[in-house]
mmCIF file of C-alpha atoms in Angstrom:
data_model
loop_
_atom_site.group_PDB
_atom_site.id
_atom_site.type_symbol
_atom_site.label_atom_id
_atom_site.label_comp_id
_atom_site.label_asym_id
_atom_site.label_seq_id
_atom_site.Cartn_x
_atom_site.Cartn_y
_atom_site.Cartn_z
ATOM 1 C CA ASP A 1 131.123 17.542 202.235
ATOM 2 C CA ALA A 2 127.772 19.125 203.259
ATOM 3 C CA ASP A 3 125.563 19.227 200.629
ATOM 4 C CA VAL A 4 124.025 22.794 202.216
ATOM 5 C CA THR A 5 126.413 25.185 203.783
ATOM 6 C CA GLN A 6 125.444 28.219 205.982
ATOM 7 C CA THR A 7 127.935 30.725 207.232
ATOM 8 C CA PRO A 8 128.312 32.184 210.090
ATOM 9 C CA ARG A 9 127.284 29.541 212.292
ATOM 10 C CA ASN A 10 127.208 31.796 215.149
ATOM 11 C CA ARG A 11 126.791 35.716 215.011
ATOM 12 C CA ILE A 12 126.036 37.819 217.763
ATOM 13 C CA THR A 13 125.415 41.574 216.481
ATOM 14 C CA LYS A 14 123.766 45.049 218.532
ATOM 15 C CA THR A 15 120.354 46.804 217.184
ATOM 16 C CA GLY A 16 120.725 48.363 214.314
ATOM 17 C CA LYS A 17 123.280 46.477 212.218
ATOM 18 C CA ARG A 18 123.394 44.979 209.133
ATOM 19 C CA ILE A 19 123.265 41.429 209.204
ATOM 20 C CA MET A 20 124.051 38.839 205.845
ATOM 21 C CA LEU A 21 123.760 35.445 206.028
ATOM 22 C CA GLU A 22 125.059 33.430 203.289
ATOM 23 C CA CYS A 23 123.779 29.762 202.000
ATOM 24 C CA SER A 24 125.573 27.532 199.152
ATOM 25 C CA GLN A 25 124.358 24.017 198.145
ATOM 26 C CA THR A 26 125.837 21.423 196.083
ATOM 27 C CA LYS A 27 122.791 19.424 195.316
ATOM 28 C CA GLY A 28 122.048 21.174 192.252
ATOM 29 C CA HIS A 29 118.475 22.082 193.059
ATOM 30 C CA ASP A 30 116.491 24.778 191.922
ATOM 31 C CA ARG A 31 114.564 25.700 195.193
ATOM 32 C CA MET A 32 115.670 27.709 198.091
ATOM 33 C CA TYR A 33 114.379 28.460 201.400
ATOM 34 C CA TRP A 34 115.568 30.464 204.560
ATOM 35 C CA TYR A 35 113.495 29.639 207.551
ATOM 36 C CA ARG A 36 113.766 30.960 211.129
ATOM 37 C CA GLN A 37 112.751 29.027 214.227
ATOM 38 C CA ASP A 38 112.109 30.097 217.673
ATOM 39 C CA PRO A 39 111.645 27.636 220.875
ATOM 40 C CA GLY A 40 108.228 26.660 220.902
ATOM 41 C CA LEU A 41 107.326 27.857 217.488
ATOM 42 C CA GLY A 42 107.348 25.809 214.461
ATOM 43 C CA LEU A 43 109.961 26.728 211.670
ATOM 44 C CA ARG A 44 108.523 29.818 210.112
ATOM 45 C CA LEU A 45 109.158 31.042 205.925
ATOM 46 C CA ILE A 46 110.884 34.325 205.742
ATOM 47 C CA TYR A 47 111.795 34.237 201.749
ATOM 48 C CA TYR A 48 111.755 31.128 199.034
ATOM 49 C CA SER A 49 112.967 31.195 195.290
ATOM 50 C CA PHE A 50 112.140 28.859 192.664
ATOM 51 C CA ASP A 51 115.283 29.863 190.637
ATOM 52 C CA VAL A 52 117.535 32.667 190.169
ATOM 53 C CA LYS A 53 114.883 34.996 188.592
ATOM 54 C CA ASP A 54 112.147 34.197 191.139
ATOM 55 C CA ILE A 55 112.020 35.416 194.880
ATOM 56 C CA ASN A 56 108.712 34.934 197.125
ATOM 57 C CA LYS A 57 107.900 36.305 200.091
ATOM 58 C CA GLY A 58 106.887 33.777 203.163
ATOM 59 C CA GLU A 59 105.152 34.275 206.222
ATOM 60 C CA ILE A 60 107.624 37.039 207.993
ATOM 61 C CA SER A 61 109.558 39.002 205.886
ATOM 62 C CA ASP A 62 109.099 41.948 207.386
ATOM 63 C CA GLY A 63 112.447 43.089 208.099
ATOM 64 C CA TYR A 64 114.227 40.868 205.946
ATOM 65 C CA SER A 65 115.672 40.368 202.296
ATOM 66 C CA VAL A 66 117.118 38.209 200.045
ATOM 67 C CA SER A 67 119.626 37.927 196.789
ATOM 68 C CA ARG A 68 119.716 34.845 194.715
ATOM 69 C CA GLN A 69 123.270 35.087 193.038
ATOM 70 C CA ALA A 70 122.998 32.020 191.599
ATOM 71 C CA GLN A 71 121.657 28.981 191.495
ATOM 72 C CA ALA A 72 123.665 27.398 194.340
ATOM 73 C CA LYS A 73 123.584 30.917 196.306
ATOM 74 C CA PHE A 74 120.639 32.227 198.592
ATOM 75 C CA SER A 75 121.449 34.918 201.320
ATOM 76 C CA LEU A 76 119.480 36.410 203.704
ATOM 77 C CA SER A 77 120.190 40.069 205.182
ATOM 78 C CA LEU A 78 118.613 42.421 208.271
ATOM 79 C CA GLU A 79 119.105 45.240 207.219
ATOM 80 C CA SER A 80 118.715 46.875 210.795
ATOM 81 C CA ALA A 81 118.693 44.259 213.204
ATOM 82 C CA ILE A 82 116.526 44.113 216.226
ATOM 83 C CA PRO A 83 116.611 41.859 219.327
ATOM 84 C CA ASN A 84 113.057 40.005 218.623
ATOM 85 C CA GLN A 85 115.152 38.575 215.078
ATOM 86 C CA THR A 86 117.299 36.841 217.760
ATOM 87 C CA ALA A 87 116.548 33.368 216.661
ATOM 88 C CA LEU A 88 118.491 30.304 214.647
ATOM 89 C CA TYR A 89 117.641 30.667 210.754
ATOM 90 C CA PHE A 90 117.788 27.581 208.392
ATOM 91 C CA CYS A 91 118.665 27.500 205.004
ATOM 92 C CA ALA A 92 116.858 24.620 203.232
ATOM 93 C CA THR A 93 116.674 23.461 199.362
ATOM 94 C CA SER A 94 114.508 21.164 196.916
ATOM 95 C CA ASP A 95 114.008 19.669 193.765
ATOM 96 C CA LEU A 96 111.800 21.219 190.887
ATOM 97 C CA GLU A 97 108.985 18.613 190.633
ATOM 98 C CA GLN A 98 106.042 18.969 192.659
ATOM 99 C CA GLY A 99 104.405 15.485 191.977
ATOM 100 C CA VAL A 100 106.371 13.592 194.504
ATOM 101 C CA GLY A 101 107.754 14.172 198.011
ATOM 102 C CA ASN A 102 110.672 16.321 197.002
ATOM 103 C CA GLU A 103 111.738 16.655 200.639
ATOM 104 C CA GLN A 104 113.440 19.284 202.004
ATOM 105 C CA PHE A 105 117.295 19.214 202.613
ATOM 106 C CA PHE A 106 118.684 21.491 205.778
ATOM 107 C CA GLY A 107 121.925 23.495 206.018
ATOM 108 C CA PRO A 108 123.479 23.247 209.711
ATOM 109 C CA GLY A 109 121.546 26.086 210.557
ATOM 110 C CA THR A 110 123.116 29.973 211.847
ATOM 111 C CA ARG A 111 122.277 30.669 215.365
ATOM 112 C CA LEU A 112 122.049 34.892 215.589
ATOM 113 C CA THR A 113 121.276 36.962 218.687
ATOM 114 C CA VAL A 114 120.723 40.606 218.489
ATOM 115 C CA LEU A 115 121.640 42.334 221.692
ATOM 116 C CA GLY B 1 92.603 28.772 208.432
ATOM 117 C CA GLN B 2 96.122 26.550 208.705
ATOM 118 C CA ASN B 3 96.940 24.777 211.990
ATOM 119 C CA ILE B 4 99.068 21.992 212.611
ATOM 120 C CA ASP B 5 98.840 20.408 216.292
ATOM 121 C CA GLN B 6 101.570 18.003 217.819
ATOM 122 C CA PRO B 7 101.792 17.467 221.444
ATOM 123 C CA THR B 8 104.633 19.543 223.200
ATOM 124 C CA GLU B 9 106.799 16.258 224.890
ATOM 125 C CA MET B 10 106.694 12.425 225.135
ATOM 126 C CA THR B 11 108.505 10.447 227.303
ATOM 127 C CA ALA B 12 109.074 6.619 226.443
ATOM 128 C CA THR B 13 111.523 3.314 227.478
ATOM 129 C CA GLU B 14 114.202 2.314 225.473
ATOM 130 C CA GLY B 15 112.966 -0.654 223.475
ATOM 131 C CA ALA B 16 109.431 0.243 223.328
ATOM 132 C CA ILE B 17 107.091 1.532 220.833
ATOM 133 C CA VAL B 18 105.943 5.201 220.433
ATOM 134 C CA GLN B 19 103.350 6.989 218.297
ATOM 135 C CA ILE B 20 103.462 10.555 217.701
ATOM 136 C CA ASN B 21 100.346 12.493 216.411
ATOM 137 C CA CYS B 22 100.244 15.024 214.450
ATOM 138 C CA THR B 23 96.965 16.876 213.126
ATOM 139 C CA TYR B 24 96.178 19.368 210.813
ATOM 140 C CA GLN B 25 93.844 21.710 209.230
ATOM 141 C CA THR B 26 94.961 23.348 205.867
ATOM 142 C CA SER B 27 92.899 24.855 202.642
ATOM 143 C CA GLY B 28 94.710 22.663 200.071
ATOM 144 C CA PHE B 29 96.578 19.572 201.019
ATOM 145 C CA ASN B 30 99.254 18.150 198.961
ATOM 146 C CA GLY B 31 101.291 15.884 201.235
ATOM 147 C CA LEU B 32 102.208 15.342 204.826
ATOM 148 C CA PHE B 33 106.120 15.353 205.939
ATOM 149 C CA TRP B 34 107.808 14.292 209.337
ATOM 150 C CA TYR B 35 111.134 15.285 209.897
ATOM 151 C CA GLN B 36 113.579 14.581 213.149
ATOM 152 C CA GLN B 37 115.834 17.412 214.712
ATOM 153 C CA HIS B 38 118.108 16.803 217.517
ATOM 154 C CA ALA B 39 118.723 19.519 219.305
ATOM 155 C CA GLY B 40 120.746 22.345 218.097
ATOM 156 C CA GLU B 41 121.293 20.476 214.791
ATOM 157 C CA ALA B 42 119.265 20.759 211.051
ATOM 158 C CA PRO B 43 115.451 19.274 210.539
ATOM 159 C CA THR B 44 116.431 15.680 208.261
ATOM 160 C CA PHE B 45 113.487 14.003 206.276
ATOM 161 C CA LEU B 46 111.896 10.942 207.880
ATOM 162 C CA SER B 47 109.111 10.111 205.758
ATOM 163 C CA TYR B 48 106.157 11.521 203.234
ATOM 164 C CA ASN B 49 102.570 10.803 203.053
ATOM 165 C CA VAL B 50 100.561 11.738 200.104
ATOM 166 C CA LEU B 51 97.608 9.126 200.182
ATOM 167 C CA ASP B 52 95.727 7.311 203.068
ATOM 168 C CA GLY B 53 97.509 4.571 204.556
ATOM 169 C CA LEU B 54 100.858 3.454 206.318
ATOM 170 C CA GLU B 55 104.247 3.832 204.754
ATOM 171 C CA GLU B 56 106.936 1.632 206.365
ATOM 172 C CA LYS B 57 110.606 2.418 206.381
ATOM 173 C CA GLY B 58 112.758 0.375 209.170
ATOM 174 C CA ARG B 59 111.665 0.698 212.814
ATOM 175 C CA PHE B 60 109.670 4.390 211.236
ATOM 176 C CA SER B 61 106.282 4.246 210.073
ATOM 177 C CA SER B 62 103.724 6.915 209.010
ATOM 178 C CA PHE B 63 100.594 6.970 208.773
ATOM 179 C CA LEU B 64 97.877 9.275 207.125
ATOM 180 C CA SER B 65 94.033 10.103 207.031
ATOM 181 C CA ARG B 66 93.450 12.880 204.641
ATOM 182 C CA SER B 67 89.354 12.676 205.776
ATOM 183 C CA LYS B 68 90.521 12.994 209.441
ATOM 184 C CA GLY B 69 92.989 15.722 209.119
ATOM 185 C CA TYR B 70 95.467 13.147 211.095
ATOM 186 C CA SER B 71 98.674 11.884 210.796
ATOM 187 C CA TYR B 72 101.524 9.764 213.032
ATOM 188 C CA LEU B 73 104.811 8.655 213.307
ATOM 189 C CA LEU B 74 105.099 5.055 214.915
ATOM 190 C CA LEU B 75 109.003 4.388 216.285
ATOM 191 C CA LYS B 76 109.316 0.897 216.988
ATOM 192 C CA GLU B 77 112.457 -0.622 219.106
ATOM 193 C CA LEU B 78 113.311 2.682 220.868
ATOM 194 C CA GLN B 79 117.149 3.627 220.927
ATOM 195 C CA MET B 80 118.322 6.436 223.041
ATOM 196 C CA LYS B 81 119.603 8.108 219.677
ATOM 197 C CA ASP B 82 115.747 8.354 218.674
ATOM 198 C CA SER B 83 115.803 11.319 221.351
ATOM 199 C CA ALA B 84 115.220 14.225 219.304
ATOM 200 C CA SER B 85 112.041 16.223 218.362
ATOM 201 C CA TYR B 86 109.776 15.223 215.510
ATOM 202 C CA LEU B 87 108.198 17.993 213.407
ATOM 203 C CA CYS B 88 105.313 17.361 211.585
ATOM 204 C CA ALA B 89 105.035 19.739 208.216
ATOM 205 C CA VAL B 90 101.910 20.438 205.301
ATOM 206 C CA ARG B 91 102.451 21.132 202.286
ATOM 207 C CA ASP B 92 99.924 23.471 201.233
ATOM 208 C CA ARG B 93 98.731 24.612 197.405
ATOM 209 C CA THR B 94 96.928 27.528 198.642
ATOM 210 C CA SER B 95 100.312 28.986 199.923
ATOM 211 C CA ASN B 96 102.086 28.303 196.699
ATOM 212 C CA TYR B 97 102.934 24.275 197.856
ATOM 213 C CA GLN B 98 104.891 25.765 200.730
ATOM 214 C CA LEU B 99 105.468 23.951 204.023
ATOM 215 C CA ILE B 100 103.329 24.774 207.273
ATOM 216 C CA TRP B 101 105.732 23.622 209.907
ATOM 217 C CA GLY B 102 103.814 22.315 213.534
ATOM 218 C CA ALA B 103 106.139 23.147 216.810
ATOM 219 C CA GLY B 104 107.400 19.792 216.751
ATOM 220 C CA THR B 105 107.292 17.005 219.820
ATOM 221 C CA LYS B 106 109.879 16.763 221.739
ATOM 222 C CA LEU B 107 110.703 12.993 222.396
ATOM 223 C CA ILE B 108 112.739 12.055 225.759
ATOM 224 C CA ILE B 109 113.833 8.113 225.846
ATOM 225 C CA LYS B 110 114.836 6.814 229.099
ATOM 226 C CA PRO B 111 116.606 3.846 229.965
#
């Protein structure tokens, strides 16, 4: 079973619709992240959470909101989707300590298309 | 400001060696990561450098020079399955220890 799962894997929606992307993890990590990936650009951080009570905006949070329902679950919402939010969205997790590598583990991604 | 540069695309031959470079500018360097990403799939961790020097892990090695703001990923004995994008990312203290990502280098392996 995958350690980090995302649902849905693909979604096509229309401009103005509300969309929720969900992420669950069984790694027991405290930290969770939402990124988007666009062709020719690096991964860009949307929001991140250090624990259930700690949510932080990333580089491109406008137009997005998040909810950390439990240590294992972190959801991303687009309140009113627009075409330039068409992208590949990744959820990731990492362990708590800063002093070591603490690589991030990624989910399989959600391909979102906004028409 | 913060910036990470990598070549957009490279081509190499099966069985050969390839070096993928990454240069960075950050205010609070706190480690550099390399990830591999096959088309349409999730990035997967390859290596981590925080001190100057070479880290070797099987066919893959990663080098860091903090004074030059430079890293490279060395792939030896290339296999067709190494065709993928290679992402360089820097952890930055001034960004709450979040990762700043390069756009990735697409590596094409030819027989």
